[in-house]
Short mmCIF file of C-alpha atoms in Angstrom, two decimals:
data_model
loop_
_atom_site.label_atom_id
_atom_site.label_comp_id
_atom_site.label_asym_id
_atom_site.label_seq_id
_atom_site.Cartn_x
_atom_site.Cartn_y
_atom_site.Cartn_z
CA UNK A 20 179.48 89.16 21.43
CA UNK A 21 179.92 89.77 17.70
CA UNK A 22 176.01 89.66 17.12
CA UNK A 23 175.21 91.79 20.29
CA UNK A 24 177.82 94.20 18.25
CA UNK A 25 175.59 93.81 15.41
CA UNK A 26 172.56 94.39 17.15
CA UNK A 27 173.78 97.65 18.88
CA UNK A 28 175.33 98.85 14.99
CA UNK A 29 171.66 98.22 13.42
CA UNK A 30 169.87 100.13 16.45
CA UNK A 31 172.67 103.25 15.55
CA UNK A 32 171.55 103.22 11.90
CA UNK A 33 167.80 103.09 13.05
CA UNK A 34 167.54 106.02 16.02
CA UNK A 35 167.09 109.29 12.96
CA UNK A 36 163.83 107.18 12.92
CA UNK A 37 162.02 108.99 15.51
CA UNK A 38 158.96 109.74 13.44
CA UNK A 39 159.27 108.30 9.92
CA UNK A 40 157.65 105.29 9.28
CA UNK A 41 156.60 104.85 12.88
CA UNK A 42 153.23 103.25 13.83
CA UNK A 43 151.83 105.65 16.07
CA UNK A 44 153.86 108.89 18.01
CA UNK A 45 154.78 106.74 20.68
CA UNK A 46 156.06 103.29 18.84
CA UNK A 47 158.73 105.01 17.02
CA UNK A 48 161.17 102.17 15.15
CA UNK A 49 164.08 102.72 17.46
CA UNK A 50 161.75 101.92 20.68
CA UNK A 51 159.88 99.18 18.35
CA UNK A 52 163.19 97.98 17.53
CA UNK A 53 165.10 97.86 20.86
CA UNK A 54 161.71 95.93 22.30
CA UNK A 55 162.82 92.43 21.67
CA UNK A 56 166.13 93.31 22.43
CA UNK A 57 165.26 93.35 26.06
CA UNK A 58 163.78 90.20 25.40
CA UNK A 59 166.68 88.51 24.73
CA UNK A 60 169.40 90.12 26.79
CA UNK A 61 166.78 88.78 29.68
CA UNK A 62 166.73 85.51 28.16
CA UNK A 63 170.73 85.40 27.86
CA UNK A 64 171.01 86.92 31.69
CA UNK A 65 172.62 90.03 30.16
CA UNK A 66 170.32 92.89 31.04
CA UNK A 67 172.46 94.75 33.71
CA UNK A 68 170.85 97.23 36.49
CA UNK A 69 173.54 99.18 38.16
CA UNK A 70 173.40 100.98 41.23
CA UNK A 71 173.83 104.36 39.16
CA UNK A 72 170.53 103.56 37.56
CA UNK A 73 168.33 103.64 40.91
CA UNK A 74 168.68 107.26 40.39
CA UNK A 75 166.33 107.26 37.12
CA UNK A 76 164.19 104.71 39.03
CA UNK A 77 164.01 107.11 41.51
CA UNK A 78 162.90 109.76 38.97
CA UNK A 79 159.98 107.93 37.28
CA UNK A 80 158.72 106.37 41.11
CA UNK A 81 158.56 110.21 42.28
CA UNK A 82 156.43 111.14 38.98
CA UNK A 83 153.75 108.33 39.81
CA UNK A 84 154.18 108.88 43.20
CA UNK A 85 153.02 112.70 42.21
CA UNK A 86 149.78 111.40 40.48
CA UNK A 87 148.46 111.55 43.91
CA UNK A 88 148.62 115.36 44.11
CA UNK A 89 146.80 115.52 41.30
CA UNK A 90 144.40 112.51 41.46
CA UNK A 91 140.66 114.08 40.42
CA UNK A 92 142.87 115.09 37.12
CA UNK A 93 144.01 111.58 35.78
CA UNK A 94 143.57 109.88 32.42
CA UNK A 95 144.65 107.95 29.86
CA UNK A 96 147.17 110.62 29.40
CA UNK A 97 148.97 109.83 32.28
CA UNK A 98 149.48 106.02 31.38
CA UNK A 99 150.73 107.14 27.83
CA UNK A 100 153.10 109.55 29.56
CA UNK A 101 154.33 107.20 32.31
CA UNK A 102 154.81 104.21 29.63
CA UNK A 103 156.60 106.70 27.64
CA UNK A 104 159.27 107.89 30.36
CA UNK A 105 159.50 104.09 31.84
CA UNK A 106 160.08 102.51 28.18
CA UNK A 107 162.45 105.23 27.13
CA UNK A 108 165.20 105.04 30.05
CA UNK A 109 164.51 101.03 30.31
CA UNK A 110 165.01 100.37 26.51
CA UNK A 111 166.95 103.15 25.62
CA UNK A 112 169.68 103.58 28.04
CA UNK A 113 169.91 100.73 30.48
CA UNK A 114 169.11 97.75 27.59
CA UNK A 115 171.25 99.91 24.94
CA UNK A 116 174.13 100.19 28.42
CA UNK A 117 173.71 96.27 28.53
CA UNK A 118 173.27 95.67 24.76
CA UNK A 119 177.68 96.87 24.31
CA UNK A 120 178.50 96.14 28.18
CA UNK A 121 181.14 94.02 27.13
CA UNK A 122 182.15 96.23 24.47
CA UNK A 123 186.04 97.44 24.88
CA UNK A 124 185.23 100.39 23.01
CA UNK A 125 182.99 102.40 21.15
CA UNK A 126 184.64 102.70 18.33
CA UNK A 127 183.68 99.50 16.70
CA UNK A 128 180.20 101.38 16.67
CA UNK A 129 181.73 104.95 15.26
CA UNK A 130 181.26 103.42 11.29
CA UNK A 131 177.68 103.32 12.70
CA UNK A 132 177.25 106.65 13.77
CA UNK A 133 178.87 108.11 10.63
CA UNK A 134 177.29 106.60 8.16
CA UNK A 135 173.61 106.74 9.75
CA UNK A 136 174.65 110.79 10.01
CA UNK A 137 175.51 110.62 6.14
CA UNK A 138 172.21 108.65 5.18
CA UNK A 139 170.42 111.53 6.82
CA UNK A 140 172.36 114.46 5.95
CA UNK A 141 171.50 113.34 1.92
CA UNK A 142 167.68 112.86 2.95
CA UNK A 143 167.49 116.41 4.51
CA UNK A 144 169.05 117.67 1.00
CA UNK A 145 167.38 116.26 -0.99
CA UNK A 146 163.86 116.84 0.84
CA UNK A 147 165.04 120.61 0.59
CA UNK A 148 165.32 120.71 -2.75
CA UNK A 149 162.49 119.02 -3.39
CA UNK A 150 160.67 121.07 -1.36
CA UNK A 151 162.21 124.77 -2.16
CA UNK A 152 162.35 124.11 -5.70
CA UNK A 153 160.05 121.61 -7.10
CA UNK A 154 157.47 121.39 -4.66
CA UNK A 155 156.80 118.28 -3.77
CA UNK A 156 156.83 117.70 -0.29
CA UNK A 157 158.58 114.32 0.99
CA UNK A 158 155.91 113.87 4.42
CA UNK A 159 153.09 113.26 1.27
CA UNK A 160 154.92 109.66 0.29
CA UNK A 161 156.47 108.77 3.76
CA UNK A 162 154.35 108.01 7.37
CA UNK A 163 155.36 110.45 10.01
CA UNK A 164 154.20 109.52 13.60
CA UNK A 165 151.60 112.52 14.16
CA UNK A 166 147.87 112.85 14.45
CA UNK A 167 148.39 116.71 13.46
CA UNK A 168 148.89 117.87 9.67
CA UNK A 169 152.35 118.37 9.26
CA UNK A 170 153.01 122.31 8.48
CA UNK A 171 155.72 123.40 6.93
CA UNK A 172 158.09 125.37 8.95
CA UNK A 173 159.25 128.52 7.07
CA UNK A 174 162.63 130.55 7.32
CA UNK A 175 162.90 134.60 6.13
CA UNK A 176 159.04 134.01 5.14
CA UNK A 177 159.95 131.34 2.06
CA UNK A 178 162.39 129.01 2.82
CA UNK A 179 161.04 125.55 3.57
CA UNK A 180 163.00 123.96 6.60
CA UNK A 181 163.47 119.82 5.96
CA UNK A 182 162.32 117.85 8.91
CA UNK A 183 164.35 115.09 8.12
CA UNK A 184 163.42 111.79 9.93
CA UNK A 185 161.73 113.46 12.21
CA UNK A 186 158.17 116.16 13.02
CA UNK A 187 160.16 119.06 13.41
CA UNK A 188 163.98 120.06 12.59
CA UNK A 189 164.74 120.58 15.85
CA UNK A 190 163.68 117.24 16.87
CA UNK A 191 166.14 115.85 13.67
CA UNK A 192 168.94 118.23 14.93
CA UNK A 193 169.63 116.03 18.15
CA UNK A 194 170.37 113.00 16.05
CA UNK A 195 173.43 115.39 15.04
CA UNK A 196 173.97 116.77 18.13
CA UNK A 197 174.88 112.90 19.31
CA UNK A 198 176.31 111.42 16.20
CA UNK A 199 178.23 114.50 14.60
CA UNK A 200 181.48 114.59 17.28
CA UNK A 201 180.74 110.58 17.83
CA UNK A 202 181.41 110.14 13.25
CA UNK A 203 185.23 111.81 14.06
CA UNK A 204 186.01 107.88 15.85
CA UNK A 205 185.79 106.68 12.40
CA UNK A 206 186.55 109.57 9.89
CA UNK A 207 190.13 111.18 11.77
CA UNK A 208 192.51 108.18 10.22
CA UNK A 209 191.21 108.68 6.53
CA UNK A 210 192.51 110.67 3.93
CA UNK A 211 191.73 114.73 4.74
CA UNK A 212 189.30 114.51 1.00
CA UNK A 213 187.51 112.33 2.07
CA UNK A 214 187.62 113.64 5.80
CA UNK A 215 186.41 117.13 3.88
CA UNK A 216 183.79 115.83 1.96
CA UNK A 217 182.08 113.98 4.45
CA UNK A 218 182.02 116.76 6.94
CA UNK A 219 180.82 118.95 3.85
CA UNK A 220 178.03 116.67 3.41
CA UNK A 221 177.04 116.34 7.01
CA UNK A 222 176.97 120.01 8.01
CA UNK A 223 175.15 121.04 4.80
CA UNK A 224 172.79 118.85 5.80
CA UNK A 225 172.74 120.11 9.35
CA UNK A 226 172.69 123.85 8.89
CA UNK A 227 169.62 123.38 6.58
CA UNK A 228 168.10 122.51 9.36
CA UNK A 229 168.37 125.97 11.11
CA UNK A 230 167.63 124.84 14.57
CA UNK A 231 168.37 127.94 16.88
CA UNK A 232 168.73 125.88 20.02
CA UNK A 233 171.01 123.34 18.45
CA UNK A 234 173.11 125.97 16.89
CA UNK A 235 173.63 127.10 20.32
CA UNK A 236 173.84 124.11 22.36
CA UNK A 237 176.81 122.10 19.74
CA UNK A 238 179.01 124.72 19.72
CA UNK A 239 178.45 125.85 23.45
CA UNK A 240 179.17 122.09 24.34
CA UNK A 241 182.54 122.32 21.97
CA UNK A 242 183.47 125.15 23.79
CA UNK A 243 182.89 123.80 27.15
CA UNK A 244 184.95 121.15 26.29
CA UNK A 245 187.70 122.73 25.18
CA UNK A 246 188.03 125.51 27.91
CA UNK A 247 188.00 122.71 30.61
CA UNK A 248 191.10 120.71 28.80
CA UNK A 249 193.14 123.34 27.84
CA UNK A 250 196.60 122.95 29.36
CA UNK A 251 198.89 125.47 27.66
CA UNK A 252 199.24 128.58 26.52
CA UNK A 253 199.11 127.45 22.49
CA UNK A 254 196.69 125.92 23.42
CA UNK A 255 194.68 129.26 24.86
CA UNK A 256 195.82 130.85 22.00
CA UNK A 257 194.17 128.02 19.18
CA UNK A 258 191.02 128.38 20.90
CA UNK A 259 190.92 132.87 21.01
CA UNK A 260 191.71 132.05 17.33
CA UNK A 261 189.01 129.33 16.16
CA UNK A 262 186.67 131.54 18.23
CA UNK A 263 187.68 135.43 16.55
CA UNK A 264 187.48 132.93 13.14
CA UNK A 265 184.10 131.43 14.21
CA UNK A 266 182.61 135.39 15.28
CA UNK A 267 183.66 136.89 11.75
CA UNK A 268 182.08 133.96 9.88
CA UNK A 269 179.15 133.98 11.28
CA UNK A 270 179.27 138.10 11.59
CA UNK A 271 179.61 137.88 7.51
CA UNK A 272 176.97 138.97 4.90
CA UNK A 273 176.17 135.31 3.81
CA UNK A 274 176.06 134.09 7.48
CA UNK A 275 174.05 136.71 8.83
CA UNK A 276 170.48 136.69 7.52
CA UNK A 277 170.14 133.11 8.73
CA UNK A 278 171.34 133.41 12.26
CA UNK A 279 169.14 136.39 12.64
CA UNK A 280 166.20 134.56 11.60
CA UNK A 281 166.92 131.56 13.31
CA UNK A 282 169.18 132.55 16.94
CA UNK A 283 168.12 135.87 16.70
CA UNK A 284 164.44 135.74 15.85
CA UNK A 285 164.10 133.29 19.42
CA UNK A 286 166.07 135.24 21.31
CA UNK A 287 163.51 138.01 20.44
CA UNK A 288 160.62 136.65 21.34
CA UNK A 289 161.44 134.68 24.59
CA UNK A 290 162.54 138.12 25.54
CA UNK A 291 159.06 139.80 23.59
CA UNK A 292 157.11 137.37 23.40
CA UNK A 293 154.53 140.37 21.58
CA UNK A 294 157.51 140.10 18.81
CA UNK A 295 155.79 136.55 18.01
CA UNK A 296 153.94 135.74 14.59
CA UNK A 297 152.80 133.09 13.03
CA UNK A 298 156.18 132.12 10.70
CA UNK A 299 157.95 131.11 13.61
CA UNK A 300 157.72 127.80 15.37
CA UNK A 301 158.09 129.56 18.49
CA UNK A 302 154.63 128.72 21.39
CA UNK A 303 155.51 131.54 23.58
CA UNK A 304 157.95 130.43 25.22
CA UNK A 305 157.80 132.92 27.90
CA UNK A 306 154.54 131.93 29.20
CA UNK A 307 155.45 128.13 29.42
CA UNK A 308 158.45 129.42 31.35
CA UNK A 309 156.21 131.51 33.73
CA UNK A 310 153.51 128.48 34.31
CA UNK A 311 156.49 125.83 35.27
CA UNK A 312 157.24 128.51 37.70
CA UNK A 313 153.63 129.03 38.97
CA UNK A 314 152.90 125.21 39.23
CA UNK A 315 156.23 124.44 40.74
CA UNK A 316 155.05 127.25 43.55
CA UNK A 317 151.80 125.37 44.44
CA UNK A 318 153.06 121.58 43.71
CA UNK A 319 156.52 121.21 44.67
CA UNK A 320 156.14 117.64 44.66
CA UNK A 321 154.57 117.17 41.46
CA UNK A 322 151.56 116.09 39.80
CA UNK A 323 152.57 113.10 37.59
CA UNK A 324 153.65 112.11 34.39
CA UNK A 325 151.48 113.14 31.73
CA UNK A 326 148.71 115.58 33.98
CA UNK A 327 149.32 118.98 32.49
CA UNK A 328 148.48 116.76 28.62
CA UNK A 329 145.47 115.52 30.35
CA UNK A 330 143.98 118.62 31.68
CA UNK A 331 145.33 120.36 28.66
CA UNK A 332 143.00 117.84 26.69
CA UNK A 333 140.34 118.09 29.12
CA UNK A 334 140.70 121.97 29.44
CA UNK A 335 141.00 121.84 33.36
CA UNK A 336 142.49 124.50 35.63
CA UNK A 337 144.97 122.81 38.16
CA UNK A 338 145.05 125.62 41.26
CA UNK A 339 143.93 128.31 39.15
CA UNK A 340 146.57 127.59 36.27
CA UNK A 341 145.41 126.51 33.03
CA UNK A 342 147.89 124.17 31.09
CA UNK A 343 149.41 125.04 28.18
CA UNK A 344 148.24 124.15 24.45
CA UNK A 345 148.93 119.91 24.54
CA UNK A 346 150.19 120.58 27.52
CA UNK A 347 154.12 119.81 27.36
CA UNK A 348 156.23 122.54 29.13
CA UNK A 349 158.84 123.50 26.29
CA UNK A 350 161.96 121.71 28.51
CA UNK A 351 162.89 118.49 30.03
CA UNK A 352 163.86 119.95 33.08
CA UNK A 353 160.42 121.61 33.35
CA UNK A 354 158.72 118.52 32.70
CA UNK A 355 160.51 116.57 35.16
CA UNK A 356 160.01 119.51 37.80
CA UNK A 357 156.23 119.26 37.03
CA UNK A 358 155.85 115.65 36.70
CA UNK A 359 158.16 114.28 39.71
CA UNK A 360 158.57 117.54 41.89
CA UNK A 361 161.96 118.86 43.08
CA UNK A 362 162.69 116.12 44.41
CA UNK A 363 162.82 113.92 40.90
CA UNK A 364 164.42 117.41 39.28
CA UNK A 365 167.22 116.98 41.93
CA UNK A 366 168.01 113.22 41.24
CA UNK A 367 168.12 114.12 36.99
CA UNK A 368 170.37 116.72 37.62
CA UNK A 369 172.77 114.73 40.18
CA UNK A 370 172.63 111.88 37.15
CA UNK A 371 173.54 113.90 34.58
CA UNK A 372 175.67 116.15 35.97
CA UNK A 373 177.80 113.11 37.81
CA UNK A 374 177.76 111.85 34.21
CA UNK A 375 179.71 115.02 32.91
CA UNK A 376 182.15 115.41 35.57
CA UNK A 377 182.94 111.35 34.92
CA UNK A 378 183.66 112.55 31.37
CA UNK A 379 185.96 115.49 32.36
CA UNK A 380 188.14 113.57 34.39
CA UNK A 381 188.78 111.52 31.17
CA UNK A 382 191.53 112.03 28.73
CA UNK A 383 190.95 109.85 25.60
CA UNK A 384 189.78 111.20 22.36
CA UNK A 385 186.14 109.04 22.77
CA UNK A 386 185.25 110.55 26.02
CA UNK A 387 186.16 114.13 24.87
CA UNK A 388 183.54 113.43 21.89
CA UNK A 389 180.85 111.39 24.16
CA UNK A 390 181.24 114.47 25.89
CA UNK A 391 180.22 117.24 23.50
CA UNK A 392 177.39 115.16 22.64
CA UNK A 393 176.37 114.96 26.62
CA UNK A 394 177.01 118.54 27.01
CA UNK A 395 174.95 119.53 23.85
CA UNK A 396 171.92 117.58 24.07
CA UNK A 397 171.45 118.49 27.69
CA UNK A 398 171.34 122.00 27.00
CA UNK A 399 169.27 121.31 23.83
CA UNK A 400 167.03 119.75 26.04
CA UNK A 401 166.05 122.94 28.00
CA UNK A 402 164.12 124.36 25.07
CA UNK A 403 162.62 120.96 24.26
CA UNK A 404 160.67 118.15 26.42
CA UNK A 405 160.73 114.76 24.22
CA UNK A 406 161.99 112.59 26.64
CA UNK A 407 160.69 109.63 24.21
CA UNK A 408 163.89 110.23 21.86
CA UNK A 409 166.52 108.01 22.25
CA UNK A 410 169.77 110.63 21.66
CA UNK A 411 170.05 111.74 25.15
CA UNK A 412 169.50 108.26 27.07
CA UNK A 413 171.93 106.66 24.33
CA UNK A 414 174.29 109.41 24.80
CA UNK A 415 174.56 108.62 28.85
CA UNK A 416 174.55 105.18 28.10
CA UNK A 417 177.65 105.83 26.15
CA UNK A 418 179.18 108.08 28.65
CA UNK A 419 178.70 105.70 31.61
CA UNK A 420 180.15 103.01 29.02
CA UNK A 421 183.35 104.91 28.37
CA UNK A 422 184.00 105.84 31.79
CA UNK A 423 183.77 102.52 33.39
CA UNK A 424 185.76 101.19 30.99
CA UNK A 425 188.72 103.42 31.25
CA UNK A 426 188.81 103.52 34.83
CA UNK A 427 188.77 99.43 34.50
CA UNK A 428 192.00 99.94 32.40
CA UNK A 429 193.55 102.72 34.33
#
């Protein structure tokens, strides 16, 4: 058990890896990685398949099963995609769910978490500065998984944004989304210093980021959390308070210009998109929206994984609609809808959202935190469609982990 401990520990420290030093943009190191792992939990008669996981199954089957409403459109494309979302939720969430299965708790892997968080919150500040002020740009020395030129992504017209570990901040702002609450297992017994300088370092690191959607979605998802588990009146009262605190800071004359350009600027353009230029990494938004909608009108059922990229490569018109520029669809939930229909939509939602409620129920400090990270990267995930990253399938591995396990000892 102690090596399967190690195992899942090493795959913690490697998941920021999502484009750095990977082979190709769909052999990142943590799926590289976890690979062999499935290997040998087979060859130990380890790997578990629950009945919970049919649901998934389910998911991908209907997205193949779509292909068929869509078959004078197929490619290579499709394969890619369909390897992609198979090898994701296989390696990713039910070999990582088998990998700690007989783990008692997570929080032998919480060291993991925080200092994987800390290793990347130094390489995002230091890639800043080396960016802002000396200009040397860090993607030059190090491999990023992309066939396109990697552009740097500018705030108030000059700022460089760091990547990170990843193509795009964004992408590199889930990785805090799941480990961020997950580090407080390990850091709430030490001294407040160091508790302070570690959470100095990691949200420096974070902010520099400025990913709109994740600014939203982590402190929506604390919120959530909170509000559901409050059970007295100090307790109502704490929360009006960190909230009023929370609305002047970020209402203040440092805070200001860079939730403008980052919340604000997004929240102008999905609303106009004629409000778009060519600073922001914004695709219009708006008009991905309205295609989901117009596809999902005239193929309920889908049209398989990976067919809007293929006709999107081949420039082909699918009912009259033509696919959007590399033809992803801005949102997971979009993507599913497309790929595997309503019904596949329907069977994601009742997985994740049984997921949540399995968490609420819960009362110990680890499911609270597994929690926020649920919460958070599933609304993160309506603004992006990258169902290849491991955060959100390790994050409901975690989550099905935790509540199993407390409802063994309860």
């Amino acid at each position: 058990m102690k090596f399967q401990v190690k195992l899942a520990q090493l795959y913690i420290m490697l998941i920021p890896f999502i484009a750095a030093f990977s082979l190709t943009p769909w052999l990142p190191l943590p799926l590289l990685y976890m690979m062999p792992i499935s290997i040998y939990l087979i060859v130990i008669r380890r790997l578990k398949i629950f009945k919970e996981d049919l649901e998934l199954i389910l998911m991908v089957i209907m997205g193949i099963l779509g292909m068929f409403f869509a078959i004078d459109k197929l490619g290579v494309k499709n394969l890619n995609h369909t390897f992609a979302i198979s090898t994701s939720i296989f390696l990713f969430y039910i070999v990582f769910k088998s990998l700690i299965n007989k783990l008692k708790s997570i929080n032998i892997l919480a060291s993991s978490f925080a200092l994987s968080l800390a290793f990347v919150s130094i390489f995002i500040i230091i890639e800043f500065i080396l960016s802002n002020y000396l200009g040397i740009t860090i993607s030059d020395f190090i491999p990023y998984s992309t066939t396109d030129e990697l552009a740097d992504a500018t705030l108030m017209g000059s700022i460089i944004r760091p990547r990170g570990l990843a193509v795009e901040a964004g992408h590199m702002a889930t990785f805090y989304e799941l480990a961020l609450p997950l580090s407080f297992i390990y850091l709430k017994d030490k001294p407040l210093p160091i508790l302070l300088s570690y959470y100095l370092l990691v949200l420096s690191g974070y902010t520099l980021l400025f990913s709109a959607a994740s600014f939203v979605a982590l402190p929506l998802a604390i919120l959530l959390s909170a509000v559901v588990r409050i059970r007295s009146k100090s307790s109502i009262a704490l929360l009006i308070g960190i909230v009023m605190i929370t609305f002047i800071a970020l209402s203040s004359d440092i805070a200001r210009p860079y939730i403008d350009e980052t919340v604000g600027v997004r929240l102008e353009i999905f609303l106009d998109p004629s409000q778009q230029s060519n600073t922001v990494t914004v695709n219009d938004r708006s008009e991905k929206y309205q295609k989901i909608s117009n596809l999902f009108l005239v193929a309920p059922f889908g049209i398989g994984w990976g067919t809007g990229a293929q006709m999107a490569a081949d420039q082909e018109v699918f009912a009259g609609i033509t696919m959007p520029e590399g033809g992803g669809f801005i949102s997971l939930y979009g993507e599913i809808l497309i790929a595997s229909g309503v019904l596949g939509l329907l069977l994601f939602l009742r997985f994740i959202t049984k997921k949540i409620i399995q968490l609420f129920r819960l009362s110990s400090l680890e499911s609270q935190l597994v929690l926020i990270a649920v919460l958070s990267l599933s609304i993160h995930y309506l603004f992006i469609s990258n169902y290849w990253f491991p955060m959100l399938w390790l994050s409901l591995g975690l989550a099905d982990h935790v509540y199993k396990n407390e409802k063994f000892i309860a």
